[in-house]
Amino acid sequence: MTRIQMQLINNAALALITILRRMNYTCALCGDLACYGFGIERVPKKLEALILAPSTRGVWPSLETLKVQLVQHSQGQSRFFISWDTQDNSNVLSYFDHTMKGNYEKICVIDISFIETTAVHLIRDIDGLPFVPISYVVLQKLEEWAVPLSKTSTKARRAAADIIQAMLKLVHMLDNLDTEPLYPPLWDASRERVQRFISEYSGSAAVWKKLGFGLELSIAKAIPPLPPIQPSEPPQILCSSPEVFLDPTEPQLPPIANPTRTQMVIMAAQDSIRLLYKCGWRSAIFGGLACFLYGNSRSPNDVDLLVLLRPGSTITAEELKRNLVVLDPYHFFTTPSKDPQAAYCILWYRLTNAPAQTAQTACKIDLLLPGTLNLPNFPPS
C-alpha cells in the first residue's frame, strides 16, 4: 500500500510541477513528500507545494485563481479538480489519477502556498522533482509540533517530534549545509519553538546551532539550571565490582570486562541516570535494584527509574525514552510492546550493538513519571 500511495503522490507532483513551470512559476515541494525525498520513511497523505513569489515580480494571483488555472491547464483523463470542504468552508484542490487501477485510492489532495522569497538557488532537485531545503522542512515540522495540544493530539505531536529528530540526524551528517533561510518570517517565528524543543530534547541543541540558531539557544539557557547535587553517603553496593557508582556528575568509568548480570543492570542504571541528568532531569532508582542497593540479596533483573518532573513540564515517558536512544544509540534501543494495542515501546540497555541480545548482554529499563503506580513527586534536591 505504501508503494501505491507513493505512486499516486509522485504522479500528482509531476503533473503539478509540469503545469506550474508551463505557467512560468517557480515552485518546490515540501511537507511529508519532502521528508520522504530526504530519506525519512514517511508516506505523505497529501501533496504540499510552495510557489516562490518575489514581490519584485508584481501582483500575484490569489490561491483561488491559481486553483482554477490549474484545472483549466490540466488535460486528459488524469486531471486537477476543485471540491468544497464543508468542514473548513473552502475550496480544495485535488488530483485524479486514472492510471491507478483496482480499488486503490485515485485522488490526492493538494495544498499550495505562496511565499515571498528570492532564494530560488536554495531549491534542490531530487529525482527530477524540486524540493525545498532540508532546513525549511525541519522548521515546517517544528511548526506542526508546536501546535497547542488543545488543537491537536498527543499522537500527532509525538509523530512530528519523531520526524524532527530524524531530520536533525540527517542535518548532523551533512557536510555542506546551507543555513540561509528560504523564508525569513518562518525562520524568525521558529526561534521560540526551537527553545521549547531543546527544553524537551536537549540532545538536539548542537544540531539546531548548526542550522543557524545560535548560542542563545544553548541547553543551559533552554533548561532552567538545576540546584546543585547535595552530597550524601551512597548506599553500599553489594557486588564484586568496586567501580560501580551512581553519581551522574562523575566521568564515565571504563566498562567492566565480562560483567555479571547484576553488574550489567547497575551499568544500565548508571548510564540512564547520567544521560537523563545531561538532559536536565533528575531521577531516582526504585524497585528491585533499589532493594539490592540497600542490602537485599535478591539480584535485580531490570532497572526501574522514577524521573522527577519540573513544575509545568509536559514531557512524557516515551519522549524520555527517545532522548536516551538519540543520545546513545549504541547502548540504548527500543522495541514495540508485545501488546499490539499498546501505545508505548520498551526501552532496553545493551552492552554491545550486536543484532542478537541475551540476558547477559541486555536488560529492560522502565522510566516512570510521578503519579504512575501511585509514585510520588518530590523536589529533585
PDB file of C-alpha atoms in Angstrom, residues 89-295:
ATOM      1  CA  ASN A  89     -15.739  26.048   4.204  1.00  0.00           C
ATOM      2  CA  SER A  90     -13.108  26.326   1.495  1.00  0.00           C
ATOM      3  CA  ASN A  91     -12.276  25.071  -1.969  1.00  0.00           C
ATOM      4  CA  VAL A  92      -9.896  22.094  -2.032  1.00  0.00           C
ATOM      5  CA  LEU A  93      -7.640  21.354  -4.985  1.00  0.00           C
ATOM      6  CA  SER A  94      -7.229  17.652  -5.766  1.00  0.00           C
ATOM      7  CA  TYR A  95      -5.730  15.458  -8.449  1.00  0.00           C
ATOM      8  CA  PHE A  96      -7.460  12.464 -10.026  1.00  0.00           C
ATOM      9  CA  ASP A  97      -5.089   9.806 -11.396  1.00  0.00           C
ATOM     10  CA  HIS A  98      -6.825   7.484 -13.849  1.00  0.00           C
ATOM     11  CA  THR A  99      -3.726   5.232 -14.064  1.00  0.00           C
ATOM     12  CA  MET A 100      -4.352   3.871 -10.544  1.00  0.00           C
ATOM     13  CA  LYS A 101      -6.124   0.593 -11.161  1.00  0.00           C
ATOM     14  CA  GLY A 102      -8.302  -1.569  -8.942  1.00  0.00           C
ATOM     15  CA  ASN A 103      -9.610  -0.413  -5.580  1.00  0.00           C
ATOM     16  CA  TYR A 104      -6.623   1.774  -4.779  1.00  0.00           C
ATOM     17  CA  GLU A 105      -7.012   5.452  -3.948  1.00  0.00           C
ATOM     18  CA  LYS A 106      -7.089   7.563  -7.090  1.00  0.00           C
ATOM     19  CA  ILE A 107      -7.422  11.062  -5.602  1.00  0.00           C
ATOM     20  CA  CYS A 108      -4.663  13.138  -3.995  1.00  0.00           C
ATOM     21  CA  VAL A 109      -5.345  16.370  -2.085  1.00  0.00           C
ATOM     22  CA  ILE A 110      -3.012  19.254  -2.938  1.00  0.00           C
ATOM     23  CA  ASP A 111      -2.060  22.141  -0.659  1.00  0.00           C
ATOM     24  CA  ILE A 112      -0.373  25.116  -2.371  1.00  0.00           C
ATOM     25  CA  SER A 113       1.008  28.258  -0.738  1.00  0.00           C
ATOM     26  CA  PHE A 114       2.754  31.414  -1.915  1.00  0.00           C
ATOM     27  CA  ILE A 115       5.888  32.564  -0.061  1.00  0.00           C
ATOM     28  CA  GLU A 116       7.656  35.838  -0.752  1.00  0.00           C
ATOM     29  CA  THR A 117      11.303  34.950  -1.301  1.00  0.00           C
ATOM     30  CA  THR A 118      14.079  35.423  -3.829  1.00  0.00           C
ATOM     31  CA  ALA A 119      16.181  32.469  -2.596  1.00  0.00           C
ATOM     32  CA  VAL A 120      15.490  30.335  -5.660  1.00  0.00           C
ATOM     33  CA  HIS A 121      19.048  28.972  -5.506  1.00  0.00           C
ATOM     34  CA  LEU A 122      18.151  27.012  -2.356  1.00  0.00           C
ATOM     35  CA  ILE A 123      15.768  24.695  -4.224  1.00  0.00           C
ATOM     36  CA  ARG A 124      17.160  21.180  -4.525  1.00  0.00           C
ATOM     37  CA  ASP A 125      16.464  18.716  -7.348  1.00  0.00           C
ATOM     38  CA  ILE A 126      15.859  15.142  -6.158  1.00  0.00           C
ATOM     39  CA  ASP A 127      14.949  12.527  -8.758  1.00  0.00           C
ATOM     40  CA  GLY A 128      13.735  15.214 -11.143  1.00  0.00           C
ATOM     41  CA  LEU A 129      11.495  16.999  -8.618  1.00  0.00           C
ATOM     42  CA  PRO A 130      12.227  20.367  -6.962  1.00  0.00           C
ATOM     43  CA  PHE A 131      12.323  20.304  -3.147  1.00  0.00           C
ATOM     44  CA  VAL A 132      12.705  22.989  -0.508  1.00  0.00           C
ATOM     45  CA  PRO A 133      15.956  22.833   1.509  1.00  0.00           C
ATOM     46  CA  ILE A 134      16.066  20.456   4.456  1.00  0.00           C
ATOM     47  CA  SER A 135      16.188  23.388   6.897  1.00  0.00           C
ATOM     48  CA  TYR A 136      12.748  24.550   5.715  1.00  0.00           C
ATOM     49  CA  VAL A 137      11.278  21.056   6.150  1.00  0.00           C
ATOM     50  CA  VAL A 138      12.600  20.875   9.718  1.00  0.00           C
ATOM     51  CA  LEU A 139      11.062  24.242  10.606  1.00  0.00           C
ATOM     52  CA  GLN A 140       7.812  23.286   8.899  1.00  0.00           C
ATOM     53  CA  LYS A 141       7.591  20.148  11.059  1.00  0.00           C
ATOM     54  CA  LEU A 142       8.600  22.171  14.112  1.00  0.00           C
ATOM     55  CA  GLU A 143       5.599  24.411  13.461  1.00  0.00           C
ATOM     56  CA  GLU A 144       3.365  21.317  13.489  1.00  0.00           C
ATOM     57  CA  TRP A 145       4.974  20.089  16.719  1.00  0.00           C
ATOM     58  CA  ALA A 146       4.388  23.439  18.443  1.00  0.00           C
ATOM     59  CA  VAL A 147       0.618  23.421  17.867  1.00  0.00           C
ATOM     60  CA  PRO A 148      -1.093  23.503  21.303  1.00  0.00           C
ATOM     61  CA  LEU A 149      -2.454  20.152  22.471  1.00  0.00           C
ATOM     62  CA  SER A 150      -5.901  21.758  22.604  1.00  0.00           C
ATOM     63  CA  LYS A 151      -5.792  21.881  18.790  1.00  0.00           C
ATOM     64  CA  THR A 152      -4.039  18.592  18.061  1.00  0.00           C
ATOM     65  CA  SER A 153      -3.472  15.166  19.580  1.00  0.00           C
ATOM     66  CA  THR A 154      -0.617  13.766  21.614  1.00  0.00           C
ATOM     67  CA  LYS A 155      -0.087  11.129  18.924  1.00  0.00           C
ATOM     68  CA  ALA A 156       0.259  13.767  16.195  1.00  0.00           C
ATOM     69  CA  ARG A 157       2.674  15.783  18.292  1.00  0.00           C
ATOM     70  CA  ARG A 158       4.847  12.756  19.004  1.00  0.00           C
ATOM     71  CA  ALA A 159       4.842  11.863  15.306  1.00  0.00           C
ATOM     72  CA  ALA A 160       6.056  15.382  14.479  1.00  0.00           C
ATOM     73  CA  ALA A 161       8.777  15.105  17.141  1.00  0.00           C
ATOM     74  CA  ASP A 162       9.935  11.781  15.687  1.00  0.00           C
ATOM     75  CA  ILE A 163      10.194  13.295  12.205  1.00  0.00           C
ATOM     76  CA  ILE A 164      12.069  16.338  13.505  1.00  0.00           C
ATOM     77  CA  GLN A 165      14.609  14.179  15.313  1.00  0.00           C
ATOM     78  CA  ALA A 166      15.079  12.006  12.229  1.00  0.00           C
ATOM     79  CA  MET A 167      15.600  15.123  10.101  1.00  0.00           C
ATOM     80  CA  LEU A 168      18.062  16.540  12.636  1.00  0.00           C
ATOM     81  CA  LYS A 169      20.093  13.340  12.368  1.00  0.00           C
ATOM     82  CA  LEU A 170      20.348  13.954   8.614  1.00  0.00           C
ATOM     83  CA  VAL A 171      21.370  17.568   9.224  1.00  0.00           C
ATOM     84  CA  HIS A 172      24.053  16.389  11.642  1.00  0.00           C
ATOM     85  CA  MET A 173      25.577  14.160   8.938  1.00  0.00           C
ATOM     86  CA  LEU A 174      25.589  16.847   6.222  1.00  0.00           C
ATOM     87  CA  ASP A 175      28.981  18.400   5.494  1.00  0.00           C
ATOM     88  CA  ASN A 176      27.815  21.214   3.220  1.00  0.00           C
ATOM     89  CA  LEU A 177      24.706  22.660   4.838  1.00  0.00           C
ATOM     90  CA  ASP A 178      23.321  25.934   3.529  1.00  0.00           C
ATOM     91  CA  THR A 179      21.821  27.757   6.539  1.00  0.00           C
ATOM     92  CA  GLU A 180      20.413  30.647   4.509  1.00  0.00           C
ATOM     93  CA  PRO A 181      16.662  30.779   5.269  1.00  0.00           C
ATOM     94  CA  LEU A 182      14.326  30.132   2.362  1.00  0.00           C
ATOM     95  CA  TYR A 183      11.580  32.111   4.079  1.00  0.00           C
ATOM     96  CA  PRO A 184      12.883  34.501   6.789  1.00  0.00           C
ATOM     97  CA  PRO A 185       9.482  35.015   8.519  1.00  0.00           C
ATOM     98  CA  LEU A 186       9.269  31.272   9.270  1.00  0.00           C
ATOM     99  CA  TRP A 187      12.865  31.357  10.492  1.00  0.00           C
ATOM    100  CA  ASP A 188      12.158  34.216  12.909  1.00  0.00           C
ATOM    101  CA  ALA A 189       8.942  32.622  14.174  1.00  0.00           C
ATOM    102  CA  SER A 190      10.839  29.388  14.852  1.00  0.00           C
ATOM    103  CA  ARG A 191      13.245  30.775  17.451  1.00  0.00           C
ATOM    104  CA  GLU A 192      10.873  30.367  20.377  1.00  0.00           C
ATOM    105  CA  ARG A 193       9.783  26.947  19.074  1.00  0.00           C
ATOM    106  CA  VAL A 194      13.398  25.798  18.886  1.00  0.00           C
ATOM    107  CA  GLN A 195      13.906  26.816  22.516  1.00  0.00           C
ATOM    108  CA  ARG A 196      10.855  24.792  23.527  1.00  0.00           C
ATOM    109  CA  PHE A 197      12.040  21.780  21.538  1.00  0.00           C
ATOM    110  CA  ILE A 198      15.501  21.893  23.123  1.00  0.00           C
ATOM    111  CA  SER A 199      13.930  22.078  26.580  1.00  0.00           C
ATOM    112  CA  GLU A 200      12.363  18.669  25.913  1.00  0.00           C
ATOM    113  CA  TYR A 201      15.039  17.187  23.613  1.00  0.00           C
ATOM    114  CA  SER A 202      18.267  18.737  24.867  1.00  0.00           C
ATOM    115  CA  GLY A 203      20.400  16.366  22.815  1.00  0.00           C
ATOM    116  CA  SER A 204      19.354  18.278  19.689  1.00  0.00           C
ATOM    117  CA  ALA A 205      20.873  21.617  20.748  1.00  0.00           C
ATOM    118  CA  ALA A 206      24.105  21.199  18.760  1.00  0.00           C
ATOM    119  CA  VAL A 207      22.220  20.432  15.539  1.00  0.00           C
ATOM    120  CA  TRP A 208      19.978  23.468  15.947  1.00  0.00           C
ATOM    121  CA  LYS A 209      23.145  25.527  16.323  1.00  0.00           C
ATOM    122  CA  LYS A 210      24.405  24.001  13.052  1.00  0.00           C
ATOM    123  CA  LEU A 211      21.152  25.134  11.422  1.00  0.00           C
ATOM    124  CA  GLY A 212      21.946  28.709  12.440  1.00  0.00           C
ATOM    125  CA  PHE A 213      20.092  29.031  15.716  1.00  0.00           C
ATOM    126  CA  GLY A 214      22.963  30.429  17.758  1.00  0.00           C
ATOM    127  CA  LEU A 215      24.367  30.094  21.223  1.00  0.00           C
ATOM    128  CA  GLU A 216      21.399  31.839  22.793  1.00  0.00           C
ATOM    129  CA  LEU A 217      19.619  28.512  22.351  1.00  0.00           C
ATOM    130  CA  SER A 218      22.121  26.541  24.405  1.00  0.00           C
ATOM    131  CA  ILE A 219      20.874  23.882  26.794  1.00  0.00           C
ATOM    132  CA  ALA A 220      21.966  25.943  29.761  1.00  0.00           C
ATOM    133  CA  LYS A 221      19.534  28.681  28.796  1.00  0.00           C
ATOM    134  CA  ALA A 222      16.773  26.497  27.406  1.00  0.00           C
ATOM    135  CA  ILE A 223      16.579  24.429  30.593  1.00  0.00           C
ATOM    136  CA  PRO A 224      16.410  26.217  33.968  1.00  0.00           C
ATOM    137  CA  PRO A 225      19.537  25.421  35.997  1.00  0.00           C
ATOM    138  CA  LEU A 226      19.100  22.625  38.490  1.00  0.00           C
ATOM    139  CA  PRO A 227      20.079  23.071  42.119  1.00  0.00           C
ATOM    140  CA  PRO A 228      23.462  21.548  42.983  1.00  0.00           C
ATOM    141  CA  ILE A 229      23.505  17.916  43.975  1.00  0.00           C
ATOM    142  CA  GLN A 230      23.595  17.633  47.739  1.00  0.00           C
ATOM    143  CA  PRO A 231      26.437  15.393  48.943  1.00  0.00           C
ATOM    144  CA  SER A 232      25.203  12.289  50.637  1.00  0.00           C
ATOM    145  CA  GLU A 233      26.534   8.915  51.684  1.00  0.00           C
ATOM    146  CA  PRO A 234      25.621   6.486  48.895  1.00  0.00           C
ATOM    147  CA  PRO A 235      24.341   3.051  49.902  1.00  0.00           C
ATOM    148  CA  GLN A 236      26.926   0.293  49.798  1.00  0.00           C
ATOM    149  CA  ILE A 237      26.716  -1.680  46.567  1.00  0.00           C
ATOM    150  CA  LEU A 238      26.881  -5.387  47.226  1.00  0.00           C
ATOM    151  CA  CYS A 239      28.612  -6.758  44.156  1.00  0.00           C
ATOM    152  CA  SER A 240      32.063  -7.880  43.137  1.00  0.00           C
ATOM    153  CA  SER A 241      32.969  -4.689  41.309  1.00  0.00           C
ATOM    154  CA  PRO A 242      34.154  -1.762  43.483  1.00  0.00           C
ATOM    155  CA  GLU A 243      33.966   0.553  40.468  1.00  0.00           C
ATOM    156  CA  VAL A 244      30.166   0.837  40.399  1.00  0.00           C
ATOM    157  CA  PHE A 245      28.849   4.324  41.061  1.00  0.00           C
ATOM    158  CA  LEU A 246      25.541   6.182  40.772  1.00  0.00           C
ATOM    159  CA  ASP A 247      26.689   9.822  40.729  1.00  0.00           C
ATOM    160  CA  PRO A 248      25.702  11.331  37.333  1.00  0.00           C
ATOM    161  CA  THR A 249      28.206  14.192  37.706  1.00  0.00           C
ATOM    162  CA  GLU A 250      31.268  11.919  37.734  1.00  0.00           C
ATOM    163  CA  PRO A 251      33.062  10.952  34.500  1.00  0.00           C
ATOM    164  CA  GLN A 252      32.122   7.653  32.933  1.00  0.00           C
ATOM    165  CA  LEU A 253      34.302   4.788  34.110  1.00  0.00           C
ATOM    166  CA  PRO A 254      35.789   2.227  31.743  1.00  0.00           C
ATOM    167  CA  PRO A 255      33.401  -0.666  31.058  1.00  0.00           C
ATOM    168  CA  ILE A 256      33.750  -3.806  33.142  1.00  0.00           C
ATOM    169  CA  ALA A 257      35.171  -6.738  31.222  1.00  0.00           C
ATOM    170  CA  ASN A 258      32.659  -9.597  31.062  1.00  0.00           C
ATOM    171  CA  PRO A 259      30.260  -8.141  33.667  1.00  0.00           C
ATOM    172  CA  THR A 260      27.825 -10.308  35.554  1.00  0.00           C
ATOM    173  CA  ARG A 261      24.089  -9.860  35.031  1.00  0.00           C
ATOM    174  CA  THR A 262      23.865  -7.759  38.205  1.00  0.00           C
ATOM    175  CA  GLN A 263      26.818  -5.599  37.200  1.00  0.00           C
ATOM    176  CA  MET A 264      25.267  -5.070  33.763  1.00  0.00           C
ATOM    177  CA  VAL A 265      21.963  -3.952  35.348  1.00  0.00           C
ATOM    178  CA  ILE A 266      23.833  -1.452  37.523  1.00  0.00           C
ATOM    179  CA  MET A 267      25.748  -0.209  34.469  1.00  0.00           C
ATOM    180  CA  ALA A 268      22.404   0.320  32.731  1.00  0.00           C
ATOM    181  CA  ALA A 269      21.215   2.381  35.703  1.00  0.00           C
ATOM    182  CA  GLN A 270      24.447   4.414  35.691  1.00  0.00           C
ATOM    183  CA  ASP A 271      24.208   5.356  32.035  1.00  0.00           C
ATOM    184  CA  SER A 272      20.460   6.052  32.217  1.00  0.00           C
ATOM    185  CA  ILE A 273      20.823   8.357  35.226  1.00  0.00           C
ATOM    186  CA  ARG A 274      23.775  10.139  33.635  1.00  0.00           C
ATOM    187  CA  LEU A 275      22.032  10.784  30.317  1.00  0.00           C
ATOM    188  CA  LEU A 276      18.799  11.891  31.980  1.00  0.00           C
ATOM    189  CA  TYR A 277      20.829  14.289  34.094  1.00  0.00           C
ATOM    190  CA  LYS A 278      22.524  15.559  30.932  1.00  0.00           C
ATOM    191  CA  CYS A 279      19.057  16.349  29.586  1.00  0.00           C
ATOM    192  CA  GLY A 280      18.200  18.234  32.765  1.00  0.00           C
ATOM    193  CA  TRP A 281      16.195  15.533  34.535  1.00  0.00           C
ATOM    194  CA  ARG A 282      16.849  14.118  37.995  1.00  0.00           C
ATOM    195  CA  SER A 283      15.854  10.505  38.582  1.00  0.00           C
ATOM    196  CA  ALA A 284      15.659   8.016  41.441  1.00  0.00           C
ATOM    197  CA  ILE A 285      16.058   4.240  41.490  1.00  0.00           C
ATOM    198  CA  PHE A 286      13.246   2.152  42.953  1.00  0.00           C
ATOM    199  CA  GLY A 287      12.039  -1.428  42.699  1.00  0.00           C
ATOM    200  CA  GLY A 288      14.290  -4.480  42.762  1.00  0.00           C
ATOM    201  CA  LEU A 289      17.524  -2.612  42.064  1.00  0.00           C
ATOM    202  CA  ALA A 290      16.892  -0.183  44.926  1.00  0.00           C
ATOM    203  CA  CYS A 291      16.241  -3.130  47.260  1.00  0.00           C
ATOM    204  CA  PHE A 292      19.518  -4.697  46.136  1.00  0.00           C
ATOM    205  CA  LEU A 293      21.478  -1.477  46.675  1.00  0.00           C
ATOM    206  CA  TYR A 294      20.094  -1.231  50.204  1.00  0.00           C
ATOM    207  CA  GLY A 295      21.265  -4.754  51.029  1.00  0.00           C
TER     208      GLY A 295
END
